[in-house]
Short mmCIF file of C-alpha atoms in Angstrom, two decimals:
data_model
loop_
_atom_site.label_atom_id
_atom_site.label_comp_id
_atom_site.label_asym_id
_atom_site.label_seq_id
_atom_site.Cartn_x
_atom_site.Cartn_y
_atom_site.Cartn_z
CA MET G 93 2.14 6.18 -35.83
CA GLY G 94 4.51 8.85 -34.60
CA PRO G 95 7.91 8.57 -32.93
CA PHE G 96 8.32 6.80 -29.60
CA LEU G 97 8.69 9.07 -26.58
CA PRO G 98 12.51 9.07 -26.24
CA ASP G 99 12.90 9.63 -29.99
CA ALA G 100 10.46 12.53 -29.89
CA VAL G 101 12.39 14.23 -27.06
CA ARG G 102 15.70 13.59 -28.84
CA ALA G 103 14.30 15.22 -31.99
CA HIS G 104 12.96 18.25 -30.10
CA ALA G 105 16.32 18.61 -28.34
CA ARG G 106 18.12 18.73 -31.68
CA ARG G 107 15.56 21.06 -33.29
CA ALA G 108 15.22 23.57 -30.47
CA PRO G 109 17.34 22.70 -27.40
CA GLY G 110 16.28 25.87 -25.59
CA ALA G 111 12.55 25.35 -26.12
CA PRO G 112 10.83 24.90 -22.73
CA ALA G 113 9.83 21.33 -21.92
CA VAL G 114 8.73 21.19 -18.26
CA SER G 115 8.17 23.95 -15.71
CA GLU G 116 7.89 23.53 -11.95
CA GLY G 117 7.50 26.61 -9.79
CA GLY G 118 10.11 29.11 -10.94
CA ARG G 119 12.24 26.52 -12.74
CA THR G 120 11.95 25.52 -16.41
CA LEU G 121 13.91 22.77 -18.14
CA GLY G 122 14.45 23.04 -21.89
CA TYR G 123 14.31 20.05 -24.24
CA GLY G 124 18.10 20.00 -24.60
CA ALA G 125 18.60 19.93 -20.83
CA LEU G 126 15.84 17.34 -20.37
CA ASP G 127 17.47 15.09 -22.94
CA THR G 128 20.92 15.46 -21.34
CA ARG G 129 19.76 15.08 -17.74
CA SER G 130 17.69 11.99 -18.57
CA ASN G 131 20.81 10.52 -20.23
CA ARG G 132 22.77 11.11 -17.04
CA LEU G 133 20.03 9.62 -14.91
CA ALA G 134 19.86 6.57 -17.16
CA GLN G 135 23.63 6.09 -16.82
CA ALA G 136 23.47 6.60 -13.03
CA LEU G 137 20.80 3.90 -12.77
CA LEU G 138 22.82 1.48 -14.88
CA ALA G 139 25.93 2.21 -12.80
CA GLU G 140 24.02 0.91 -9.77
CA GLY G 141 23.92 -2.46 -11.49
CA LEU G 142 20.26 -2.34 -12.56
CA THR G 143 19.45 -4.68 -15.41
CA PRO G 144 16.79 -4.41 -18.17
CA GLY G 145 13.24 -4.75 -16.90
CA GLN G 146 13.96 -3.89 -13.25
CA ARG G 147 11.56 -1.45 -11.57
CA VAL G 148 12.59 2.04 -10.43
CA GLY G 149 10.19 3.48 -7.87
CA TYR G 150 9.64 7.17 -7.42
CA LEU G 151 7.55 8.99 -4.87
CA ALA G 152 7.10 12.60 -5.96
CA ARG G 153 4.61 15.31 -6.78
CA PRO G 154 4.13 16.37 -10.42
CA GLY G 155 7.20 18.17 -11.74
CA ILE G 156 10.54 17.93 -13.49
CA LEU G 157 11.70 14.88 -11.54
CA GLY G 158 8.90 12.72 -12.92
CA ALA G 159 9.75 13.65 -16.51
CA GLU G 160 13.43 12.84 -15.96
CA VAL G 161 12.71 9.45 -14.38
CA LEU G 162 10.23 8.50 -17.10
CA LEU G 163 12.65 9.30 -19.93
CA ALA G 164 15.68 7.82 -18.20
CA CYS G 165 13.94 4.49 -17.67
CA ALA G 166 12.82 4.43 -21.31
CA LYS G 167 16.40 5.05 -22.44
CA ALA G 168 17.94 2.52 -20.04
CA GLY G 169 15.48 -0.31 -20.61
CA LEU G 170 14.15 0.01 -17.05
CA VAL G 171 10.60 0.43 -15.76
CA ALA G 172 9.47 3.67 -14.11
CA THR G 173 7.09 2.89 -11.26
CA PRO G 174 5.45 6.01 -9.77
CA LEU G 175 3.96 5.52 -6.32
CA ASN G 176 0.90 7.25 -4.92
CA TRP G 177 2.06 9.62 -2.17
CA ARG G 178 -1.52 9.78 -0.86
CA LEU G 179 -1.48 6.15 0.24
CA ALA G 180 -0.93 4.91 3.76
CA ALA G 181 2.48 3.44 4.59
CA ARG G 182 1.29 -0.16 4.57
CA GLU G 183 -0.29 0.35 1.13
CA LEU G 184 2.95 1.77 -0.26
CA THR G 185 5.10 -1.03 1.10
CA ARG G 186 2.71 -3.63 -0.31
CA ILE G 187 3.05 -2.11 -3.79
CA ALA G 188 6.83 -1.79 -3.44
CA ALA G 189 7.11 -5.47 -2.52
CA ASP G 190 4.92 -6.47 -5.45
CA ALA G 191 6.99 -4.41 -7.91
CA GLU G 192 10.28 -5.76 -6.53
CA LEU G 193 11.77 -2.28 -6.73
CA ALA G 194 15.47 -2.17 -7.45
CA LEU G 195 15.95 1.52 -6.58
CA MET G 196 13.88 4.29 -5.01
CA ILE G 197 13.87 7.99 -5.97
CA THR G 198 11.95 10.48 -3.85
CA GLN G 199 11.61 14.08 -2.76
CA SER G 200 12.63 15.08 0.73
CA GLU G 201 8.97 15.67 1.62
CA PHE G 202 8.35 11.93 1.37
CA LEU G 203 11.61 10.71 2.91
CA GLY G 204 9.89 8.78 5.73
CA PRO G 205 7.58 6.64 3.60
CA ALA G 206 10.29 6.32 0.92
CA ARG G 207 12.66 4.79 3.49
CA SER G 208 9.93 2.33 4.47
CA VAL G 209 9.48 1.41 0.82
CA ALA G 210 13.21 0.92 0.25
CA GLU G 211 13.47 -1.25 3.36
CA THR G 212 11.00 -3.77 1.90
CA ARG G 213 13.98 -5.00 -0.14
CA PRO G 214 17.20 -4.77 1.89
CA GLY G 215 20.00 -3.03 0.02
CA THR G 216 17.70 -1.02 -2.25
CA PRO G 217 19.42 2.32 -3.00
CA LEU G 218 17.52 5.47 -2.00
CA VAL G 219 17.98 8.74 -3.91
CA ILE G 220 16.65 12.03 -2.49
CA ASP G 221 15.92 15.20 -4.45
CA GLY G 222 15.53 18.37 -2.42
CA ASP G 223 16.24 19.46 1.15
CA GLY G 224 16.94 15.89 2.23
CA ASP G 225 20.12 15.72 0.15
CA GLY G 226 22.96 14.33 2.25
CA GLU G 227 20.76 12.09 4.40
CA ALA G 228 22.63 9.15 5.84
CA GLY G 229 22.45 6.02 3.71
CA ALA G 230 21.04 7.84 0.69
CA TYR G 231 22.31 9.53 -2.45
CA ALA G 232 21.79 13.24 -3.09
CA TYR G 233 20.04 13.38 -6.46
CA GLU G 234 21.95 16.26 -8.06
CA THR G 235 25.33 15.01 -6.85
CA TRP G 236 24.51 11.49 -8.00
CA LEU G 237 23.41 12.81 -11.38
CA SER G 238 26.46 15.05 -11.94
CA GLY G 239 28.82 12.10 -11.55
CA ALA G 240 27.27 10.21 -14.48
CA ALA G 241 28.08 10.46 -18.18
CA ASP G 242 25.58 12.17 -20.45
CA GLU G 243 25.75 9.48 -23.14
CA ASP G 244 22.38 8.15 -24.25
CA PRO G 245 22.26 4.37 -23.53
CA GLY G 246 19.60 3.94 -26.23
CA ARG G 247 18.44 0.61 -24.80
CA GLY G 248 14.64 1.01 -25.00
CA SER G 249 12.67 -0.89 -27.65
CA GLU G 250 9.08 -0.36 -28.78
CA ASN G 251 7.86 -3.55 -27.10
CA ALA G 252 9.81 -3.06 -23.89
CA VAL G 253 7.83 -2.17 -20.77
CA TYR G 254 9.05 1.19 -19.44
CA LEU G 255 6.14 2.31 -17.24
CA GLN G 256 4.20 0.49 -14.51
CA LEU G 257 1.18 2.21 -12.97
CA TYR G 258 -0.64 0.66 -10.04
CA THR G 259 -4.40 0.38 -9.92
CA SER G 260 -6.35 -1.60 -7.33
CA GLY G 261 -7.99 -4.81 -8.52
CA THR G 262 -11.47 -6.02 -7.71
CA THR G 263 -9.99 -8.07 -4.88
CA GLY G 264 -8.48 -4.92 -3.37
CA LEU G 265 -4.94 -6.10 -4.14
CA PRO G 266 -2.76 -3.70 -6.14
CA LYS G 267 -2.13 -4.55 -9.79
CA GLY G 268 0.77 -3.20 -11.81
CA VAL G 269 -0.34 -2.15 -15.30
CA GLN G 270 2.63 -2.63 -17.61
CA LEU G 271 2.91 -0.17 -20.51
CA THR G 272 5.34 -0.21 -23.42
CA LEU G 273 6.69 2.57 -25.61
CA GLU G 274 4.32 1.42 -28.35
CA ASN G 275 1.38 1.59 -25.93
CA THR G 276 2.01 5.25 -25.16
CA ILE G 277 2.78 6.49 -28.67
CA ALA G 278 0.73 9.52 -29.73
CA GLY G 279 0.33 9.66 -33.49
CA PRO G 280 0.05 12.84 -35.59
CA ALA G 281 -3.70 12.41 -36.09
CA GLN G 282 -4.38 12.14 -32.35
CA LEU G 283 -2.18 15.16 -31.59
CA ALA G 284 -3.87 17.14 -34.37
CA GLU G 285 -7.36 16.46 -32.99
CA MET G 286 -6.42 18.30 -29.81
CA GLU G 287 -4.40 20.92 -31.72
CA TRP G 288 -1.09 20.03 -30.09
CA ARG G 289 1.92 21.94 -31.46
CA PRO G 290 5.33 23.05 -30.10
CA GLU G 291 3.95 26.46 -29.12
CA ALA G 292 1.30 24.92 -26.87
CA ILE G 293 1.49 25.42 -23.10
CA ALA G 294 -0.10 22.57 -21.15
CA LEU G 295 -1.22 22.64 -17.54
CA ASN G 296 -0.63 19.33 -15.76
CA ALA G 297 -2.59 19.31 -12.52
CA MET G 298 -2.91 15.53 -12.27
CA PRO G 299 -0.52 13.29 -10.27
CA VAL G 300 2.14 11.26 -12.07
CA PHE G 301 0.94 7.99 -10.51
CA HIS G 302 -2.31 8.45 -12.44
CA ILE G 303 -2.58 7.69 -16.17
CA ALA G 304 -4.16 11.11 -16.66
CA GLY G 305 -1.09 12.90 -15.28
CA THR G 306 1.55 10.72 -16.91
CA GLY G 307 -0.38 10.39 -20.16
CA TRP G 308 -0.87 14.15 -20.43
CA LEU G 309 2.85 14.72 -19.87
CA ILE G 310 3.72 12.13 -22.53
CA GLN G 311 1.43 13.79 -25.08
CA ALA G 312 2.93 17.23 -24.45
CA LEU G 313 6.49 15.86 -24.74
CA ASN G 314 5.60 14.05 -27.95
CA ALA G 315 4.31 17.34 -29.38
CA GLY G 316 7.34 19.36 -28.26
CA ALA G 317 5.08 21.54 -26.10
CA ARG G 318 5.75 23.06 -22.69
CA THR G 319 4.20 21.43 -19.60
CA VAL G 320 3.50 23.61 -16.56
CA THR G 321 3.10 21.38 -13.50
CA MET G 322 1.18 21.95 -10.28
CA PRO G 323 2.81 20.01 -7.43
CA ASP G 324 -0.20 20.69 -5.19
CA PHE G 325 -3.57 21.48 -6.76
CA ARG G 326 -5.58 24.36 -5.33
CA PRO G 327 -8.43 25.78 -7.41
CA THR G 328 -7.59 29.46 -6.91
CA ASP G 329 -3.89 28.84 -7.61
CA ALA G 330 -4.81 26.90 -10.75
CA VAL G 331 -6.91 29.77 -12.06
CA GLU G 332 -4.10 32.26 -11.44
CA LEU G 333 -1.58 29.92 -13.08
CA MET G 334 -3.78 29.51 -16.15
CA GLU G 335 -3.96 33.29 -16.54
CA ARG G 336 -0.31 34.05 -15.77
CA GLU G 337 1.25 31.31 -17.90
CA ARG G 338 -1.25 31.70 -20.76
CA ILE G 339 -2.19 28.03 -20.65
CA THR G 340 -3.52 26.73 -23.98
CA HIS G 341 -4.20 23.06 -23.11
CA ALA G 342 -5.42 21.44 -19.89
CA PHE G 343 -6.67 18.06 -18.71
CA PHE G 344 -9.14 18.03 -15.84
CA ALA G 345 -11.19 15.40 -14.07
CA PRO G 346 -14.82 16.52 -13.69
CA SER G 347 -14.31 17.03 -9.95
CA ILE G 348 -11.57 19.57 -10.73
CA LEU G 349 -13.80 21.32 -13.26
CA HIS G 350 -16.42 21.60 -10.53
CA MET G 351 -13.92 23.19 -8.13
CA LEU G 352 -12.63 25.60 -10.77
CA THR G 353 -16.08 26.74 -11.84
CA THR G 354 -17.00 27.58 -8.25
CA VAL G 355 -13.95 29.80 -7.60
CA PRO G 356 -15.33 33.26 -6.66
CA GLY G 357 -15.16 35.66 -9.59
CA ILE G 358 -14.30 32.92 -12.09
CA GLU G 359 -16.52 34.53 -14.75
CA ASP G 360 -14.28 37.61 -14.78
CA ARG G 361 -10.93 35.84 -15.27
CA ASP G 362 -8.95 35.96 -18.50
CA PHE G 363 -8.88 32.59 -20.29
CA SER G 364 -8.37 34.04 -23.76
CA ALA G 365 -5.24 31.90 -24.33
CA LEU G 366 -7.08 28.68 -23.54
CA GLU G 367 -7.74 26.55 -26.62
CA THR G 368 -8.58 23.04 -25.45
CA ILE G 369 -9.79 21.39 -22.25
CA VAL G 370 -9.68 17.61 -22.21
CA TYR G 371 -11.76 15.94 -19.53
CA GLY G 372 -12.15 12.37 -18.37
CA SER G 373 -11.32 9.90 -15.56
CA SER G 374 -14.90 9.88 -14.24
CA PRO G 375 -18.46 10.71 -15.30
CA ILE G 376 -19.48 14.34 -15.85
CA THR G 377 -22.95 15.81 -15.54
CA PRO G 378 -24.36 17.79 -18.49
CA ALA G 379 -24.95 20.74 -16.16
CA LEU G 380 -21.29 20.90 -15.13
CA LEU G 381 -20.17 20.52 -18.74
CA ARG G 382 -22.41 23.38 -19.90
CA ARG G 383 -21.18 25.65 -17.11
CA SER G 384 -17.53 24.80 -17.85
CA MET G 385 -17.97 25.47 -21.56
CA LYS G 386 -19.56 28.85 -20.82
CA ILE G 387 -16.85 29.94 -18.35
CA PHE G 388 -13.75 28.80 -20.25
CA GLY G 389 -15.01 29.50 -23.77
CA CYS G 390 -12.68 27.02 -25.46
CA ALA G 391 -12.93 23.70 -27.27
CA PHE G 392 -13.83 20.71 -25.08
CA TYR G 393 -12.67 17.17 -25.80
CA GLN G 394 -13.65 14.09 -23.77
CA LYS G 395 -11.60 10.91 -23.39
CA TYR G 396 -12.84 7.55 -22.18
CA GLY G 397 -10.52 4.69 -21.31
CA GLN G 398 -8.64 2.89 -18.57
CA THR G 399 -5.08 2.74 -17.32
CA GLU G 400 -4.88 -0.63 -19.09
CA ASN G 401 -5.14 1.11 -22.48
CA VAL G 402 -3.46 4.41 -21.63
CA GLY G 403 -6.77 6.06 -20.85
CA SER G 404 -7.90 6.27 -24.48
CA SER G 405 -10.55 4.19 -26.24
CA THR G 406 -13.05 6.77 -27.43
CA ARG G 407 -13.27 10.53 -27.65
CA LEU G 408 -16.04 13.07 -27.98
CA LEU G 409 -14.68 15.70 -30.36
CA SER G 410 -15.07 19.43 -29.79
CA GLU G 411 -17.55 19.72 -32.66
CA ASP G 412 -19.82 17.24 -30.86
CA HIS G 413 -20.01 19.54 -27.82
CA ASP G 414 -23.10 21.48 -28.87
CA PRO G 415 -25.32 21.84 -25.79
CA ASP G 416 -28.04 23.84 -27.55
CA GLY G 417 -28.02 22.14 -30.94
CA PRO G 418 -29.92 19.21 -32.41
CA ARG G 419 -27.22 16.78 -31.27
CA ALA G 420 -27.09 17.93 -27.65
CA HIS G 421 -27.79 14.35 -26.54
CA LEU G 422 -24.18 13.50 -27.48
CA LEU G 423 -22.99 15.29 -24.35
CA ARG G 424 -24.11 12.15 -22.49
CA SER G 425 -21.94 9.95 -24.70
CA ALA G 426 -18.27 9.00 -24.57
CA GLY G 427 -17.94 9.71 -28.28
CA LEU G 428 -16.55 7.63 -31.12
CA PRO G 429 -13.69 5.11 -30.99
CA PHE G 430 -10.30 6.35 -32.13
CA PRO G 431 -9.57 5.21 -35.71
CA TYR G 432 -7.04 2.69 -34.42
CA VAL G 433 -9.41 1.17 -31.83
CA ASP G 434 -11.60 -1.88 -32.41
CA LEU G 435 -14.57 -1.67 -30.05
CA ARG G 436 -17.12 -4.39 -29.33
CA ILE G 437 -20.16 -4.63 -27.11
CA THR G 438 -20.51 -8.22 -25.92
CA ASP G 439 -22.66 -10.33 -23.67
CA PRO G 440 -20.66 -10.37 -20.37
CA VAL G 441 -21.53 -14.04 -19.80
CA THR G 442 -21.20 -15.60 -23.26
CA GLY G 443 -18.80 -13.11 -24.83
CA GLU G 444 -20.94 -12.99 -27.97
CA PRO G 445 -21.11 -9.64 -29.84
CA LEU G 446 -24.34 -7.68 -29.36
CA PRO G 447 -26.10 -5.49 -31.94
CA ARG G 448 -26.17 -1.70 -31.70
CA GLY G 449 -28.56 -0.40 -29.09
CA GLU G 450 -28.13 -3.36 -26.74
CA VAL G 451 -26.19 -2.96 -23.49
CA GLY G 452 -23.25 -5.24 -22.78
CA GLU G 453 -19.62 -5.22 -21.72
CA ILE G 454 -17.29 -2.85 -23.57
CA LEU G 455 -14.23 -4.54 -25.13
CA VAL G 456 -11.44 -2.63 -26.90
CA ARG G 457 -8.39 -3.58 -28.95
CA SER G 458 -5.57 -1.31 -30.13
CA HIS G 459 -1.82 -0.78 -29.94
CA GLN G 460 -2.48 0.98 -26.62
CA VAL G 461 -3.75 -2.11 -24.79
CA MET G 462 -1.27 -3.23 -22.14
CA PRO G 463 0.67 -6.49 -22.60
CA GLY G 464 -0.63 -7.51 -19.18
CA TYR G 465 -0.50 -6.96 -15.43
CA TRP G 466 2.79 -7.52 -13.66
CA ASN G 467 2.93 -11.04 -12.22
CA ARG G 468 -0.85 -11.54 -12.50
CA PRO G 469 -1.43 -14.44 -14.94
CA GLU G 470 -4.92 -15.18 -13.62
CA GLU G 471 -5.99 -11.53 -13.88
CA ASN G 472 -4.51 -11.36 -17.39
CA ALA G 473 -6.55 -14.37 -18.47
CA LYS G 474 -9.73 -12.70 -17.18
CA THR G 475 -8.97 -9.27 -18.63
CA LEU G 476 -7.31 -9.96 -22.01
CA THR G 477 -8.99 -12.16 -24.60
CA GLU G 478 -7.09 -14.53 -26.87
CA ASP G 479 -7.68 -12.23 -29.84
CA GLY G 480 -6.22 -9.20 -28.07
CA PHE G 481 -9.27 -7.42 -26.67
CA LEU G 482 -9.29 -5.73 -23.27
CA ARG G 483 -12.38 -6.44 -21.17
CA THR G 484 -13.05 -3.04 -19.62
CA GLY G 485 -15.58 -4.17 -17.01
CA ASP G 486 -17.77 -1.24 -18.09
CA ALA G 487 -21.25 -1.65 -19.58
CA GLY G 488 -22.54 0.40 -22.47
CA CYS G 489 -24.07 0.44 -25.91
CA LEU G 490 -23.45 1.94 -29.34
CA ASP G 491 -26.04 4.08 -31.07
CA ALA G 492 -26.80 3.97 -34.79
CA GLU G 493 -23.90 6.33 -35.56
CA GLY G 494 -21.39 4.37 -33.48
CA TYR G 495 -21.28 6.72 -30.47
CA LEU G 496 -20.61 4.94 -27.19
CA PHE G 497 -22.98 5.49 -24.26
CA ILE G 498 -21.75 4.11 -20.94
CA THR G 499 -24.68 2.93 -18.85
CA ASP G 500 -23.07 1.41 -15.79
CA ARG G 501 -19.92 -0.23 -14.49
CA ILE G 502 -19.90 -3.99 -14.40
CA LYS G 503 -17.20 -3.77 -11.78
CA ASP G 504 -18.24 -2.08 -8.56
CA MET G 505 -15.49 0.51 -8.71
CA VAL G 506 -16.25 3.95 -7.25
CA ILE G 507 -14.64 6.91 -9.03
CA THR G 508 -14.26 9.80 -6.62
CA GLY G 509 -12.41 12.92 -7.69
CA GLY G 510 -10.88 11.01 -10.60
CA GLU G 511 -9.45 8.34 -8.27
CA ASN G 512 -10.51 4.70 -8.43
CA VAL G 513 -11.72 3.10 -5.20
CA TYR G 514 -12.68 -0.55 -5.07
CA PRO G 515 -15.38 -1.33 -2.48
CA ILE G 516 -13.82 -4.60 -1.35
CA GLU G 517 -10.76 -2.75 -0.08
CA VAL G 518 -12.81 -0.35 2.04
CA GLU G 519 -15.15 -3.15 3.14
CA SER G 520 -12.18 -5.19 4.31
CA VAL G 521 -10.96 -2.33 6.48
CA LEU G 522 -14.35 -1.54 8.01
CA ALA G 523 -14.90 -5.23 8.68
CA GLU G 524 -11.84 -5.14 10.96
CA HIS G 525 -13.75 -2.95 13.43
CA PRO G 526 -14.98 -5.09 16.33
CA ALA G 527 -18.47 -3.55 16.18
CA VAL G 528 -19.07 -4.30 12.49
CA LEU G 529 -21.01 -7.44 11.60
CA ASP G 530 -21.72 -6.82 7.92
CA VAL G 531 -20.73 -4.07 5.49
CA ALA G 532 -21.22 -2.98 1.90
CA VAL G 533 -19.45 -0.09 0.17
CA TYR G 534 -20.69 1.62 -2.98
CA GLY G 535 -20.71 4.95 -4.79
CA THR G 536 -23.39 7.63 -4.54
CA PRO G 537 -23.63 10.93 -6.45
CA HIS G 538 -21.55 13.80 -5.06
CA ALA G 539 -21.65 17.39 -6.32
CA THR G 540 -17.88 17.94 -6.08
CA TRP G 541 -16.23 14.53 -6.41
CA GLY G 542 -18.56 12.88 -8.91
CA GLU G 543 -19.15 10.00 -6.55
CA ALA G 544 -18.81 9.63 -2.79
CA VAL G 545 -17.64 6.45 -1.10
CA THR G 546 -20.65 5.34 0.95
CA ALA G 547 -20.95 2.47 3.42
CA ALA G 548 -23.92 0.52 4.75
CA VAL G 549 -23.10 -1.20 8.03
CA VAL G 550 -24.79 -3.76 10.25
CA LEU G 551 -23.49 -3.62 13.83
CA ARG G 552 -23.01 -6.55 16.18
CA ALA G 553 -25.73 -6.72 18.81
CA ASP G 554 -23.23 -7.39 21.60
CA ALA G 555 -20.70 -4.71 20.63
CA ASP G 556 -20.13 -1.35 22.27
CA PRO G 557 -21.91 1.51 20.45
CA VAL G 558 -19.99 3.16 17.60
CA THR G 559 -20.74 6.36 15.71
CA GLU G 560 -20.47 7.25 12.03
CA ALA G 561 -17.54 9.59 12.76
CA GLU G 562 -15.68 6.84 14.62
CA LEU G 563 -16.01 4.39 11.73
CA ILE G 564 -14.85 7.01 9.21
CA ALA G 565 -11.84 7.82 11.41
CA PHE G 566 -11.11 4.09 11.79
CA ALA G 567 -10.96 3.73 7.99
CA LYS G 568 -8.91 6.90 7.51
CA GLU G 569 -6.18 5.54 9.80
CA ARG G 570 -5.78 2.43 7.63
CA ILE G 571 -6.27 3.54 4.02
CA ALA G 572 -5.79 6.69 1.97
CA SER G 573 -8.14 9.49 3.03
CA TYR G 574 -9.90 9.66 -0.34
CA LYS G 575 -10.90 5.99 0.04
CA LYS G 576 -12.65 6.43 3.37
CA PRO G 577 -16.45 6.52 3.39
CA ARG G 578 -17.96 9.98 3.52
CA THR G 579 -21.24 8.63 4.82
CA VAL G 580 -22.09 5.55 6.88
CA HIS G 581 -25.65 4.24 7.00
CA PHE G 582 -26.54 1.92 9.87
CA MET G 583 -28.96 -0.86 8.91
CA ASP G 584 -30.59 -3.88 10.54
CA GLU G 585 -29.59 -6.04 7.57
CA LEU G 586 -28.21 -5.68 4.05
CA PRO G 587 -30.42 -6.47 1.05
CA ARG G 588 -29.33 -9.64 -0.73
CA ASN G 589 -30.52 -11.76 -3.65
CA PRO G 590 -31.37 -15.49 -3.23
CA SER G 591 -27.75 -16.48 -3.78
CA GLY G 592 -26.59 -14.16 -1.02
CA LYS G 593 -25.08 -11.39 -3.13
CA ILE G 594 -25.52 -7.91 -1.69
CA LEU G 595 -27.84 -5.79 -3.86
CA LYS G 596 -25.86 -2.55 -4.06
CA ARG G 597 -28.30 -1.03 -6.52
CA VAL G 598 -30.99 -1.35 -3.85
CA LEU G 599 -28.68 0.29 -1.33
CA ARG G 600 -28.05 3.22 -3.69
CA ASP G 601 -31.78 3.65 -4.23
CA THR G 602 -32.74 3.42 -0.56
CA THR G 603 -29.90 5.31 1.13
CA GLY G 604 -29.60 8.01 -1.51
CA GLY G 605 -26.09 9.08 -0.54
CA GLY G 606 -25.39 12.44 1.01
CA GLU G 607 -22.17 13.57 2.60
CA SER G 608 -20.64 13.74 6.02
CA SER G 609 -18.49 16.61 7.21
CA ALA G 610 -15.84 14.10 8.26
#
């Protein structure tokens, strides 16, 4: 075990206060400044009367602000709650109400939705960073910060929840994954596997409301490395940033790798500084992995996990990435469990352990497993076993050497572009359309996004005609754009088993997928 996040930053600030910690655009914050500013933010939050365990919402793109909020909450005994700026207003307010936010921090770009979020709890203070400073009824972030003392409150404990990330549940309702300082610790062995060191320069192109973005930031801060953030990901800009900043470490979802490898002239770019690419968040095809390895010419390292265990259960080490060797089949695996992870394959009905080679539900146990969902006792009982295992909802098997091969998802979740989409949420929206009689949503293969959200719809016989484009637009108005179906198949009826359950595997096989231009 290594130091907890606030202790790691404190140590780096003492050792090398001027060493760069986080960069955003043309601005870089050193470890000394990050430590001091997060102290001030912690004191400013406490001065508002916030008490231990209360949730602090923030709506912002990746950057310095997210690092300051994360550390300040850890130091003050509060809970940082990043919100997904891609969500529709009604989705944001639903999450804000569930979290019972005590204060809201945002960037001026998101002032409108941030005000809506704050208004879900009358009297919730709103703090604005950026051009919106001075807005009526809100604090200007820098002014608010400068009026606070820089004394470290030192209130966080290893078992205290300091981070709450929201992920949709199988019912479509948002669930707050609570994470403690102990959950997010990155030990020396784990950092060494990916060759983290203070001289490393990490690209963070993932959003802070995603475990990939926040987790990658936490690892870099633990290592004393510099994080270069991308507030808005564009493939060509990312390539130029990697060259200019001499990026050594990067985390990418497979969909991002696909976009990067198709940038014109990518084969001629200079990636000589690049040492390690970590990938995860969704399945990757062997073809894309081979192409990425050829273009970037660095070590590749896969992670498999969930938000509920900080995104890390197993890893496929760089030495196991040998596409032309005798162990090339391992490219289809999720690798070996981390040394601190207990992994079981069990019968999803009986819960009994299964022998190697047999497919069952993947269960994991480690110090990284969450203490539970926020205010979800029934979900906790379904997800966490009495002996501390997390039921992942994924199906897989272990080979003779202990490598994990994921065969399917027991849950019907669709992973598109590294984002989780639960079919029931999209189905519920489409079912609101007056022309829709029956609907099923599922994932189909997509060259760029990994999977595409696909819908099969049965229309009412007495309804006015409706087109595929109209249904997609109807969904887009009510949920985040990435959740909308890319293709809608019209059917006379949906295939079901004798008990009435929709056979989504049959739908995948018969409709095939494809993509709409919508």
